[in-house]
PDB file of C-alpha atoms in Angstrom:
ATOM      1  CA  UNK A  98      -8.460   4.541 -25.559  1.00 45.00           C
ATOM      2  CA  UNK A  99      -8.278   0.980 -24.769  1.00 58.00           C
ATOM      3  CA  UNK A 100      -5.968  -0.295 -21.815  1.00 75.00           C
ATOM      4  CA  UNK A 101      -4.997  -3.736 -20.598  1.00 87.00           C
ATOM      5  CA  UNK A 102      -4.409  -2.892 -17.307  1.00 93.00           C
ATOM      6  CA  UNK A 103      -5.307  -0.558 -14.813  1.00 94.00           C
ATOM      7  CA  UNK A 104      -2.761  -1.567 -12.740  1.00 96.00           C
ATOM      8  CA  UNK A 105      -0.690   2.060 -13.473  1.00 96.00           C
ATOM      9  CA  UNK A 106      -3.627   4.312 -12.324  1.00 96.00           C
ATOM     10  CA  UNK A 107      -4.682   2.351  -9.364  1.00 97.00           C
ATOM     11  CA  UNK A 108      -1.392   2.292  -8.126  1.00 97.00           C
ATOM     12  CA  UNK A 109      -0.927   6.121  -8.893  1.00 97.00           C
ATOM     13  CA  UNK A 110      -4.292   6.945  -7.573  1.00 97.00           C
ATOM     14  CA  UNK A 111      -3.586   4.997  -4.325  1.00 97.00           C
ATOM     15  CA  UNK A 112      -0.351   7.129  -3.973  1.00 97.00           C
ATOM     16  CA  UNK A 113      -2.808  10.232  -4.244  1.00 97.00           C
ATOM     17  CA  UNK A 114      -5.008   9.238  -1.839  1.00 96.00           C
ATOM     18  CA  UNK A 115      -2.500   8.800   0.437  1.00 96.00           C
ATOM     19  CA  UNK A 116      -0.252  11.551   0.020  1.00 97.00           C
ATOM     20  CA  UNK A 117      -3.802  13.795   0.759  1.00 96.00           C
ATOM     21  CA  UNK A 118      -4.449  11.567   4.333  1.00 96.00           C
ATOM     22  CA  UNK A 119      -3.509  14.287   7.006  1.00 95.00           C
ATOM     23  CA  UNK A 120      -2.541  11.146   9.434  1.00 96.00           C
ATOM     24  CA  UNK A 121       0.276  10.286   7.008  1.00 97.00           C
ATOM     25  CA  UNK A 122       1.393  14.043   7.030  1.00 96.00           C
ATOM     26  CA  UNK A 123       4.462  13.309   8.817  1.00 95.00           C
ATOM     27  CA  UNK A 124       5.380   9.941   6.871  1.00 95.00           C
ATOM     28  CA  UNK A 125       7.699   9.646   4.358  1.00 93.00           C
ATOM     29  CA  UNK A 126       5.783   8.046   1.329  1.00 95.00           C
ATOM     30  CA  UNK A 127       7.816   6.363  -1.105  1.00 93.00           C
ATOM     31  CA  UNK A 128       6.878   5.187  -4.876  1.00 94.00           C
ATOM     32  CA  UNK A 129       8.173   1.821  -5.272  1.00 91.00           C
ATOM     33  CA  UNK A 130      11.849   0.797  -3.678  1.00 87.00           C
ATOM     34  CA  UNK A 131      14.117   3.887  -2.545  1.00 77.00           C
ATOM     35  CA  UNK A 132      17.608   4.029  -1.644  1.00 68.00           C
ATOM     36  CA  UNK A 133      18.437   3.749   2.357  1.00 65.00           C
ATOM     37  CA  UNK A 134      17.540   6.639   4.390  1.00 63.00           C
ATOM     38  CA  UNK A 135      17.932   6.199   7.883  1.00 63.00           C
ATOM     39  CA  UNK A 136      16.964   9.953   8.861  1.00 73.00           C
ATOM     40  CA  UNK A 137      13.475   9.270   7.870  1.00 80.00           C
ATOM     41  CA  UNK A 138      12.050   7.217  11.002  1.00 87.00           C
ATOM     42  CA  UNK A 139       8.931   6.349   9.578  1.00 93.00           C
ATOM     43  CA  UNK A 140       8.309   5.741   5.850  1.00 93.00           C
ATOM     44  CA  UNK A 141       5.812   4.081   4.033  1.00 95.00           C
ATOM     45  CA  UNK A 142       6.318   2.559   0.273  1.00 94.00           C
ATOM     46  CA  UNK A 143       3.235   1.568  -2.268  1.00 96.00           C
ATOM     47  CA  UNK A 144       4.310  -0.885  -4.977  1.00 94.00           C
ATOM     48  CA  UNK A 145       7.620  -2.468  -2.916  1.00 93.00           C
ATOM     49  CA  UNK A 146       7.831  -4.328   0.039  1.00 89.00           C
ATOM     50  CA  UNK A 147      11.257  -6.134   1.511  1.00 88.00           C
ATOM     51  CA  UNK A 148      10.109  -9.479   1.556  1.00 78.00           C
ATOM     52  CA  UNK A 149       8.901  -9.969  -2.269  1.00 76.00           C
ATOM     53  CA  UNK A 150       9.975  -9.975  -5.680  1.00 79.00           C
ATOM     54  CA  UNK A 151       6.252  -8.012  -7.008  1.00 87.00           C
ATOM     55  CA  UNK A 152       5.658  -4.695  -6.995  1.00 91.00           C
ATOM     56  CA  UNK A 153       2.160  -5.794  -8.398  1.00 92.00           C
ATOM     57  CA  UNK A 154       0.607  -8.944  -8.745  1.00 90.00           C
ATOM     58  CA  UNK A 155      -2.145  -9.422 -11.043  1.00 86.00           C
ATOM     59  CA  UNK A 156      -4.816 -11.650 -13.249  1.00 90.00           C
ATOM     60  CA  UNK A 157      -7.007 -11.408 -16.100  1.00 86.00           C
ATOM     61  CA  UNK A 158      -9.907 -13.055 -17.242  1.00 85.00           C
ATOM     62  CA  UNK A 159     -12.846 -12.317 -19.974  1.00 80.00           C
ATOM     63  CA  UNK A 160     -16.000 -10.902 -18.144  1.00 76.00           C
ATOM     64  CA  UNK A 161     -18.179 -12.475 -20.206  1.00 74.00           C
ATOM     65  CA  UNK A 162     -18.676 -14.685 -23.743  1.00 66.00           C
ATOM     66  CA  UNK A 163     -17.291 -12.533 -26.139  1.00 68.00           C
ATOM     67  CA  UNK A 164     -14.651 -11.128 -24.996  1.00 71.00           C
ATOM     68  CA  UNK A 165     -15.435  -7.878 -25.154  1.00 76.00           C
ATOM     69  CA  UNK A 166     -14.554  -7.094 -21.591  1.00 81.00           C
ATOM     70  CA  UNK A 167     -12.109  -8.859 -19.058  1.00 85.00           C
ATOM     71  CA  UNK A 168     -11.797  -9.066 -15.221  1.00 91.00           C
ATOM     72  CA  UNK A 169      -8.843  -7.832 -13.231  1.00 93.00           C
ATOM     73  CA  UNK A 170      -8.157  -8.860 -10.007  1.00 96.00           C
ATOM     74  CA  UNK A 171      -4.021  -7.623  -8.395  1.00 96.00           C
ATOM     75  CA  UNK A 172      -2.777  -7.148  -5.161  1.00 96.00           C
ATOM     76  CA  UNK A 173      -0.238  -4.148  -4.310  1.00 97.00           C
ATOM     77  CA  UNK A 174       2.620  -4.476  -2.453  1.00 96.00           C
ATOM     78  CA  UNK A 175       2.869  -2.335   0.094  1.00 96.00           C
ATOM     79  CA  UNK A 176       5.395  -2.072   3.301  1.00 96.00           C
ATOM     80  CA  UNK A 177       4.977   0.448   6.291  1.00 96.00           C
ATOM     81  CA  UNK A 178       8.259   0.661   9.069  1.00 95.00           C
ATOM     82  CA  UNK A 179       9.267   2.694  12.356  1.00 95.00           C
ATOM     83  CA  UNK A 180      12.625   2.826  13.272  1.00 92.00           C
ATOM     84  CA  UNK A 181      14.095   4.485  16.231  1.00 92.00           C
ATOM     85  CA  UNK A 182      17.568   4.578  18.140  1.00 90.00           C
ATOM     86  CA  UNK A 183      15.761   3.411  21.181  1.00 92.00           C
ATOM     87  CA  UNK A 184      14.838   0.093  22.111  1.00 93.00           C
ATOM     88  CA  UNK A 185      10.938   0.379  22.686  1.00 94.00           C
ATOM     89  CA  UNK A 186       9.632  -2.152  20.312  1.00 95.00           C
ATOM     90  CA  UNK A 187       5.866  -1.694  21.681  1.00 96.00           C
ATOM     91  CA  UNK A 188       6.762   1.755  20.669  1.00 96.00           C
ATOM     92  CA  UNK A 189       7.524   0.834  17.153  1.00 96.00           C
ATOM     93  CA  UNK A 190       5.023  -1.733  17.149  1.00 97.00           C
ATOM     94  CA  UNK A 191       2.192   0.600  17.548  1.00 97.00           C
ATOM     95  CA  UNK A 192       3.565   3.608  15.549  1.00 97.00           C
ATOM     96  CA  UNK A 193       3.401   1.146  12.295  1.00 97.00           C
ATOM     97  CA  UNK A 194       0.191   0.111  13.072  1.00 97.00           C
ATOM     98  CA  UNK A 195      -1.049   3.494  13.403  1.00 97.00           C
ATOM     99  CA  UNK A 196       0.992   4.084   9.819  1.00 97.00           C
ATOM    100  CA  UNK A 197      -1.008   1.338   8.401  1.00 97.00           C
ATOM    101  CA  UNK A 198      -4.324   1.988  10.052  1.00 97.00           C
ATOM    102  CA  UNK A 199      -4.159   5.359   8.401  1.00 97.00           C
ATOM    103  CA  UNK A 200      -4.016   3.728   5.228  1.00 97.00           C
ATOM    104  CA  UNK A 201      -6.726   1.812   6.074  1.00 96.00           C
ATOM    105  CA  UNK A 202      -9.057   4.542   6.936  1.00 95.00           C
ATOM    106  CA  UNK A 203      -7.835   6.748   3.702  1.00 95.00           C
ATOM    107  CA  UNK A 204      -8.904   3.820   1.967  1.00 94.00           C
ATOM    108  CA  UNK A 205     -12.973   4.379   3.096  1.00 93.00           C
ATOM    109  CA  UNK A 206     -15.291   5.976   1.863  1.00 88.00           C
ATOM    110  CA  UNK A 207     -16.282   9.313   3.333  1.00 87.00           C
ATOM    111  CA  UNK A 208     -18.319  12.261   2.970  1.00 86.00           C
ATOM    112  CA  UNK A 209     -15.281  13.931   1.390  1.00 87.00           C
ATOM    113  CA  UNK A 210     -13.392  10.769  -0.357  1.00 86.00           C
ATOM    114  CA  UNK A 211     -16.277   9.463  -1.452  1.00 90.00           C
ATOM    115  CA  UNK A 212     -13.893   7.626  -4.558  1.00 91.00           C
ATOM    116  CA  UNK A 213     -11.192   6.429  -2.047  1.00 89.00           C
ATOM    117  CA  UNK A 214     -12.385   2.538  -2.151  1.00 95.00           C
ATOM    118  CA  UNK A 215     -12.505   2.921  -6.273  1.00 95.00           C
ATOM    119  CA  UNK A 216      -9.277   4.732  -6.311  1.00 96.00           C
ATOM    120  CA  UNK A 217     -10.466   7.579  -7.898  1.00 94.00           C
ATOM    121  CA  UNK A 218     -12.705   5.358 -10.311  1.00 95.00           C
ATOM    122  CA  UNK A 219      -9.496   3.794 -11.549  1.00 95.00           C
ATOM    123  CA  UNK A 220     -11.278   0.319  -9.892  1.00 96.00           C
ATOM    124  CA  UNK A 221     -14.833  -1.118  -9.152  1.00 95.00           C
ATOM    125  CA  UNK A 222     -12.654  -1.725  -5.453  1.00 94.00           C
ATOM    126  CA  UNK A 223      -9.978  -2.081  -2.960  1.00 96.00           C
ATOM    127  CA  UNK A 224      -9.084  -2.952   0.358  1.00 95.00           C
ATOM    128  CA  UNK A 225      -6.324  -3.594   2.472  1.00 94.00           C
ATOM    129  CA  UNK A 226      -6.050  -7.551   2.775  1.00 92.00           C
ATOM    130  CA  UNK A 227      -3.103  -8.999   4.295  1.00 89.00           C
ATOM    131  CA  UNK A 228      -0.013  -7.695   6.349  1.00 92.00           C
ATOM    132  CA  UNK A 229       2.889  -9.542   8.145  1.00 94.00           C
ATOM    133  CA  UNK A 230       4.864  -7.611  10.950  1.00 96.00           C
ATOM    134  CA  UNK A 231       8.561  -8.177  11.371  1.00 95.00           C
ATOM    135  CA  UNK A 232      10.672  -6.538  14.117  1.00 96.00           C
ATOM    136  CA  UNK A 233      14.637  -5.839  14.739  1.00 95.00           C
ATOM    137  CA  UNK A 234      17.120  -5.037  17.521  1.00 93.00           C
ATOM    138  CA  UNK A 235      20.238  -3.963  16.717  1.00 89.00           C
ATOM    139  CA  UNK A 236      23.026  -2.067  17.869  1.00 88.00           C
ATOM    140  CA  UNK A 237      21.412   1.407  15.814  1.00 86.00           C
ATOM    141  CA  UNK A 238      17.754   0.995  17.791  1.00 92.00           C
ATOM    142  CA  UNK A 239      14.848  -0.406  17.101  1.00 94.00           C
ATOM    143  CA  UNK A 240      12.672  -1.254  13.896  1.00 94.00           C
ATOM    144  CA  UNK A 241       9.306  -2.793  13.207  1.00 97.00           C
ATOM    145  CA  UNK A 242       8.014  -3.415   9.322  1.00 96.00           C
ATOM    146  CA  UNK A 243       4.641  -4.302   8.346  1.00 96.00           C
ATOM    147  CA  UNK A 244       4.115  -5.932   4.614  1.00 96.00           C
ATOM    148  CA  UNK A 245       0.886  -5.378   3.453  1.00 96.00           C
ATOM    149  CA  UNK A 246      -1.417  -5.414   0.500  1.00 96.00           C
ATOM    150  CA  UNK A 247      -4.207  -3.197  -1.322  1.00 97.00           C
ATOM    151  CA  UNK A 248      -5.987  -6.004  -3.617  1.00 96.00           C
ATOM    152  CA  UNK A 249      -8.119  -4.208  -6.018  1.00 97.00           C
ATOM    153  CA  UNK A 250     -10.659  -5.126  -8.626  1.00 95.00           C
ATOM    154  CA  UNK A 251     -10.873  -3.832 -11.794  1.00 94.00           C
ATOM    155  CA  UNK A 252     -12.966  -4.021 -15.271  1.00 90.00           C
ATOM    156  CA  UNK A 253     -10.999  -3.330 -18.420  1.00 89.00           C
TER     157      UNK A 253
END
């Protein structure tokens, strides 16, 4: 069956992946934006992040003359957080690091995940790319929020 995009199963098998990391066990993993939960103190969400408008951002181009195949190149928007009623921002800091180094490392390839960069062969790859850290004080604790992407390659 043909597809113009794999956009949908990369971003699905990234959720996989993820779910399956036992360092993200104890995170709360969110598909795209969720409602407010404060009881959660650490979440993580694939295909939303605060700061932007994209859940996915993506291009096409043929492979090759013809046109029988095309390129896809798309970035996921991703956005890890730690909250707390304290106000230990190294704390926070480092707990959404760890959050997003997990990703990271779900991400490689292993002996056991030996699919993780291809996504389950829904891409030829992905990485994590970019990330920008934001931190909050406020009268309920602390907070720190790293943005971040999963750019991904794909052949359709």
């Amino acid at each position: 069956m043909a597809t113009t995009s794999r956009v949908p199963a990369a971003v699905d098998a990234l959720l996989t992946i993820i779910r399956a990391a036992p360092a993200l066990s104890a995170i709360h993993i969110t598909d795209g934006p969720s409602a407010v939960n404060l009881t959660d103190r650490h979440r993580l969400y694939i295909g939303w992040s605060p700061s932007g408008d994209q859940a996915v951002e993506l291009q096409q181009r043929f492979a090759s003359a013809g046109a029988r195949t095309r390129d896809e190149s798309f970035t996921i928007a991703c956005y890890a957080e730690s909250r707390a009623g304290d106000k230990d921002m190294a704390l926070r800091r480092t707990k959404v690091f760890e959050i997003v180094a997990a990703v990271e490392d779900a991400l490689r390839a292993t002996v056991t995940t030996p699919k993780a960069p291809t996504l389950l062969g829904t891409v030829l790859w992905s990485e994590l790319t970019t990330g920008s850290l934001t931190q909050e004080q406020g009268s309920d604790g602390s907070l720190a929020g790293l943005t971040f992407s999963v750019s991904c390659r794909a052949r359709i």
